[in-house]
mmCIF file of C-alpha atoms and ligand atoms in Angstrom:
data_model
loop_
_atom_site.group_PDB
_atom_site.id
_atom_site.type_symbol
_atom_site.label_atom_id
_atom_site.label_comp_id
_atom_site.label_asym_id
_atom_site.label_seq_id
_atom_site.Cartn_x
_atom_site.Cartn_y
_atom_site.Cartn_z
ATOM 1 C CA UNK A 30 143.643 104.480 166.744
ATOM 2 C CA UNK A 31 141.897 102.050 164.409
ATOM 3 C CA UNK A 32 143.213 102.032 160.575
ATOM 4 C CA UNK A 33 146.540 103.781 161.542
ATOM 5 C CA UNK A 34 148.048 102.574 158.148
ATOM 6 C CA UNK A 35 145.151 104.113 156.133
ATOM 7 C CA UNK A 36 145.354 107.323 158.149
ATOM 8 C CA UNK A 37 149.076 107.486 157.467
ATOM 9 C CA UNK A 38 148.596 107.273 153.772
ATOM 10 C CA UNK A 39 145.517 109.444 153.567
ATOM 11 C CA UNK A 40 147.471 112.323 155.511
ATOM 12 C CA UNK A 41 150.709 111.916 153.389
ATOM 13 C CA UNK A 42 148.265 112.072 150.096
ATOM 14 C CA UNK A 43 146.909 115.157 151.495
ATOM 15 C CA UNK A 44 149.969 117.086 152.581
ATOM 16 C CA UNK A 45 151.428 115.908 148.898
ATOM 17 C CA UNK A 46 148.357 117.730 147.038
ATOM 18 C CA UNK A 47 148.949 120.829 149.045
ATOM 19 C CA UNK A 48 152.645 121.274 148.466
ATOM 20 C CA UNK A 49 152.338 119.912 144.955
ATOM 21 C CA UNK A 50 150.012 123.112 144.555
ATOM 22 C CA UNK A 51 147.061 120.583 143.264
ATOM 23 C CA UNK A 52 144.713 122.368 146.014
ATOM 24 C CA UNK A 53 144.754 125.863 147.502
ATOM 25 C CA UNK A 54 143.688 126.479 151.224
ATOM 26 C CA UNK A 55 141.731 123.809 152.572
ATOM 27 C CA UNK A 56 140.119 122.572 149.073
ATOM 28 C CA UNK A 57 140.661 119.157 147.950
ATOM 29 C CA UNK A 58 139.924 115.696 149.729
ATOM 30 C CA UNK A 59 141.364 112.319 150.145
ATOM 31 C CA UNK A 60 140.180 109.158 151.450
ATOM 32 C CA UNK A 61 141.080 105.445 152.107
ATOM 33 C CA UNK A 62 138.518 102.497 152.456
ATOM 34 C CA UNK A 63 138.820 101.212 155.997
ATOM 35 C CA UNK A 64 139.902 97.280 154.995
ATOM 36 C CA UNK A 65 137.033 94.727 154.907
ATOM 37 C CA UNK A 66 134.407 97.376 156.526
ATOM 38 C CA UNK A 67 131.690 99.767 155.017
ATOM 39 C CA UNK A 68 133.683 102.514 156.383
ATOM 40 C CA UNK A 69 136.162 105.019 155.068
ATOM 41 C CA UNK A 70 138.756 107.350 156.572
ATOM 42 C CA UNK A 71 138.698 110.948 155.173
ATOM 43 C CA UNK A 72 140.007 114.287 155.833
ATOM 44 C CA UNK A 73 138.144 116.654 157.586
ATOM 45 C CA UNK A 74 136.289 119.617 156.368
ATOM 46 C CA UNK A 75 137.887 123.139 156.228
ATOM 47 C CA UNK A 76 141.348 122.110 158.097
ATOM 48 C CA UNK A 77 144.627 123.545 156.801
ATOM 49 C CA UNK A 78 146.721 120.421 155.404
ATOM 50 C CA UNK A 79 149.866 121.817 157.140
ATOM 51 C CA UNK A 80 148.397 121.517 160.271
ATOM 52 C CA UNK A 81 146.957 117.885 160.034
ATOM 53 C CA UNK A 82 147.164 114.973 161.922
ATOM 54 C CA UNK A 83 146.357 111.282 161.926
ATOM 55 C CA UNK A 84 144.155 111.424 164.410
ATOM 56 C CA UNK A 85 142.027 114.317 162.959
ATOM 57 C CA UNK A 86 141.059 112.305 159.928
ATOM 58 C CA UNK A 87 137.346 111.296 160.288
ATOM 59 C CA UNK A 88 136.131 107.676 160.097
ATOM 60 C CA UNK A 89 132.459 107.460 158.669
ATOM 61 C CA UNK A 90 130.275 104.562 157.661
ATOM 62 C CA UNK A 91 128.434 103.803 154.309
ATOM 63 C CA UNK A 92 125.273 105.945 155.612
ATOM 64 C CA UNK A 93 127.981 109.156 156.586
ATOM 65 C CA UNK A 94 127.588 108.650 160.487
ATOM 66 C CA UNK A 95 130.794 109.788 162.333
ATOM 67 C CA UNK A 96 132.357 106.465 163.908
ATOM 68 C CA UNK A 97 135.500 108.186 164.910
ATOM 69 C CA UNK A 98 136.790 111.549 164.733
ATOM 70 C CA UNK A 99 135.978 115.126 166.289
ATOM 71 C CA UNK A 100 135.798 117.027 163.249
ATOM 72 C CA UNK A 101 133.210 117.194 160.590
ATOM 73 C CA UNK A 102 134.179 114.815 157.499
ATOM 74 C CA UNK A 103 134.827 116.474 154.059
ATOM 75 C CA UNK A 104 131.703 118.358 152.389
ATOM 76 C CA UNK A 105 132.618 115.796 149.815
ATOM 77 C CA UNK A 106 132.034 112.786 151.503
ATOM 78 C CA UNK A 107 128.908 111.704 149.617
ATOM 79 C CA UNK A 108 131.256 111.398 146.881
ATOM 80 C CA UNK A 109 133.563 109.245 148.190
ATOM 81 C CA UNK A 110 131.193 107.183 150.052
ATOM 82 C CA UNK A 111 129.232 106.464 146.939
ATOM 83 C CA UNK A 112 132.307 105.766 144.536
ATOM 84 C CA UNK A 113 133.319 103.054 147.460
ATOM 85 C CA UNK A 114 129.818 101.760 147.568
ATOM 86 C CA UNK A 115 129.248 101.263 143.822
ATOM 87 C CA UNK A 116 133.349 100.062 142.996
ATOM 88 C CA UNK A 117 134.348 97.537 145.335
ATOM 89 C CA UNK A 118 137.958 97.544 143.908
ATOM 90 C CA UNK A 119 138.555 101.194 144.614
ATOM 91 C CA UNK A 120 140.443 101.723 148.067
ATOM 92 C CA UNK A 121 141.387 105.180 147.581
ATOM 93 C CA UNK A 122 140.194 108.328 146.392
ATOM 94 C CA UNK A 123 141.604 111.696 145.530
ATOM 95 C CA UNK A 124 139.908 114.527 144.872
ATOM 96 C CA UNK A 125 142.093 118.082 143.805
ATOM 97 C CA UNK A 126 141.250 121.578 141.870
ATOM 98 C CA UNK A 127 144.320 120.948 139.992
ATOM 99 C CA UNK A 128 144.557 124.092 138.013
ATOM 100 C CA UNK A 129 145.414 122.582 134.547
ATOM 101 C CA UNK A 130 142.528 119.840 135.232
ATOM 102 C CA UNK A 131 140.256 122.308 136.493
ATOM 103 C CA UNK A 132 140.640 124.383 133.052
ATOM 104 C CA UNK A 133 139.648 121.336 131.259
ATOM 105 C CA UNK A 134 136.715 121.295 134.001
ATOM 106 C CA UNK A 135 135.448 124.758 133.404
ATOM 107 C CA UNK A 136 135.821 124.512 129.649
ATOM 108 C CA UNK A 137 133.841 121.029 130.064
ATOM 109 C CA UNK A 138 136.203 119.318 127.698
ATOM 110 C CA UNK A 139 137.547 115.502 128.290
ATOM 111 C CA UNK A 140 141.178 115.307 128.643
ATOM 112 C CA UNK A 141 142.498 113.045 125.986
ATOM 113 C CA UNK A 142 145.174 110.432 126.294
ATOM 114 C CA UNK A 143 147.914 112.363 125.049
ATOM 115 C CA UNK A 144 150.731 111.982 127.314
ATOM 116 C CA UNK A 145 152.623 108.563 128.445
ATOM 117 C CA UNK A 146 151.269 108.787 132.226
ATOM 118 C CA UNK A 147 147.798 109.111 131.161
ATOM 119 C CA UNK A 148 148.090 106.121 128.636
ATOM 120 C CA UNK A 149 149.792 104.100 131.376
ATOM 121 C CA UNK A 150 148.289 105.231 134.818
ATOM 122 C CA UNK A 151 144.868 105.989 134.086
ATOM 123 C CA UNK A 152 144.519 104.327 130.639
ATOM 124 C CA UNK A 153 141.420 106.226 129.141
ATOM 125 C CA UNK A 154 140.215 109.692 128.151
ATOM 126 C CA UNK A 155 139.397 111.620 131.344
ATOM 127 C CA UNK A 156 135.130 112.484 130.845
ATOM 128 C CA UNK A 157 133.369 115.398 132.267
ATOM 129 C CA UNK A 158 130.532 114.572 134.783
ATOM 130 C CA UNK A 159 127.653 117.304 134.557
ATOM 131 C CA UNK A 160 127.714 120.111 136.574
ATOM 132 C CA UNK A 161 125.929 119.786 140.127
ATOM 133 C CA UNK A 162 126.914 121.935 143.194
ATOM 134 C CA UNK A 163 129.952 121.132 145.682
ATOM 135 C CA UNK A 164 128.964 118.753 148.594
ATOM 136 C CA UNK A 165 125.591 117.676 147.023
ATOM 137 C CA UNK A 166 124.255 113.925 146.183
ATOM 138 C CA UNK A 167 123.940 115.081 143.014
ATOM 139 C CA UNK A 168 127.408 115.796 142.296
ATOM 140 C CA UNK A 169 128.049 112.206 143.331
ATOM 141 C CA UNK A 170 125.477 110.946 141.602
ATOM 142 C CA UNK A 171 126.947 112.508 138.326
ATOM 143 C CA UNK A 172 130.609 111.209 139.006
ATOM 144 C CA UNK A 173 129.568 107.875 139.608
ATOM 145 C CA UNK A 174 127.335 107.957 136.123
ATOM 146 C CA UNK A 175 130.450 109.579 134.557
ATOM 147 C CA UNK A 176 132.878 106.862 136.131
ATOM 148 C CA UNK A 177 130.865 103.836 135.217
ATOM 149 C CA UNK A 178 132.212 100.382 136.199
ATOM 150 C CA UNK A 179 135.729 100.938 135.191
ATOM 151 C CA UNK A 180 136.984 104.413 135.066
ATOM 152 C CA UNK A 181 139.724 105.687 137.395
ATOM 153 C CA UNK A 182 139.119 109.523 136.718
ATOM 154 C CA UNK A 183 136.394 112.205 136.035
ATOM 155 C CA UNK A 184 136.175 115.670 135.679
ATOM 156 C CA UNK A 185 133.682 117.655 137.670
ATOM 157 C CA UNK A 186 132.507 120.395 135.558
ATOM 158 C CA UNK A 187 133.413 123.769 136.829
ATOM 159 C CA UNK A 188 135.171 122.180 139.722
ATOM 160 C CA UNK A 189 138.077 119.602 139.648
ATOM 161 C CA UNK A 190 139.030 116.248 139.058
ATOM 162 C CA UNK A 191 138.480 113.146 141.037
ATOM 163 C CA UNK A 192 141.047 110.079 140.846
ATOM 164 C CA UNK A 193 140.450 106.501 142.154
ATOM 165 C CA UNK A 194 142.672 103.578 142.843
ATOM 166 C CA UNK A 195 143.026 100.328 144.266
ATOM 167 C CA UNK A 196 145.757 101.421 146.548
ATOM 168 C CA UNK A 197 147.071 105.367 147.507
ATOM 169 C CA UNK A 198 150.681 104.693 145.995
ATOM 170 C CA UNK A 199 152.013 107.099 143.478
ATOM 171 C CA UNK A 200 152.470 104.944 140.220
HETATM 172 ZN ZN1 ZN B 324 136.352 120.464 144.996
#
């Protein structure tokens, strides 16, 4: 099994967002960059997080062609792939529908830097990207535009939150 370490980190993060109620059902998605390659390891589409195993994750290239895996990659794969393409320092991406973040996303209000964690971990106000339908290239492009070259988190209007990191570790 290629990318075993990354697979385990993606799996652990996927289980964590589910058990922390940052997503419900099979929503949300998690990925990591395959080290040194134009590929990513991403959660499959529509699979229950509690039942997910490392081998269920999908490896896709930067054209979203499936390299390894028997399931369909997350519907938000274009979003993840385009971020890795544009931001070489990013190695991990988590997308959640966290209730409070989603409330800001619905209100289309930036999350201000008010609490210590935001200041230390994110370091900037979390802006809202223009609305686009789930799973579309337009959604990915809108998010990328708002993320620019240095932002670590973005809200997707009427949808949820995307966070980027150079690794998957919890700060
Ligand atoms: Zn979503």
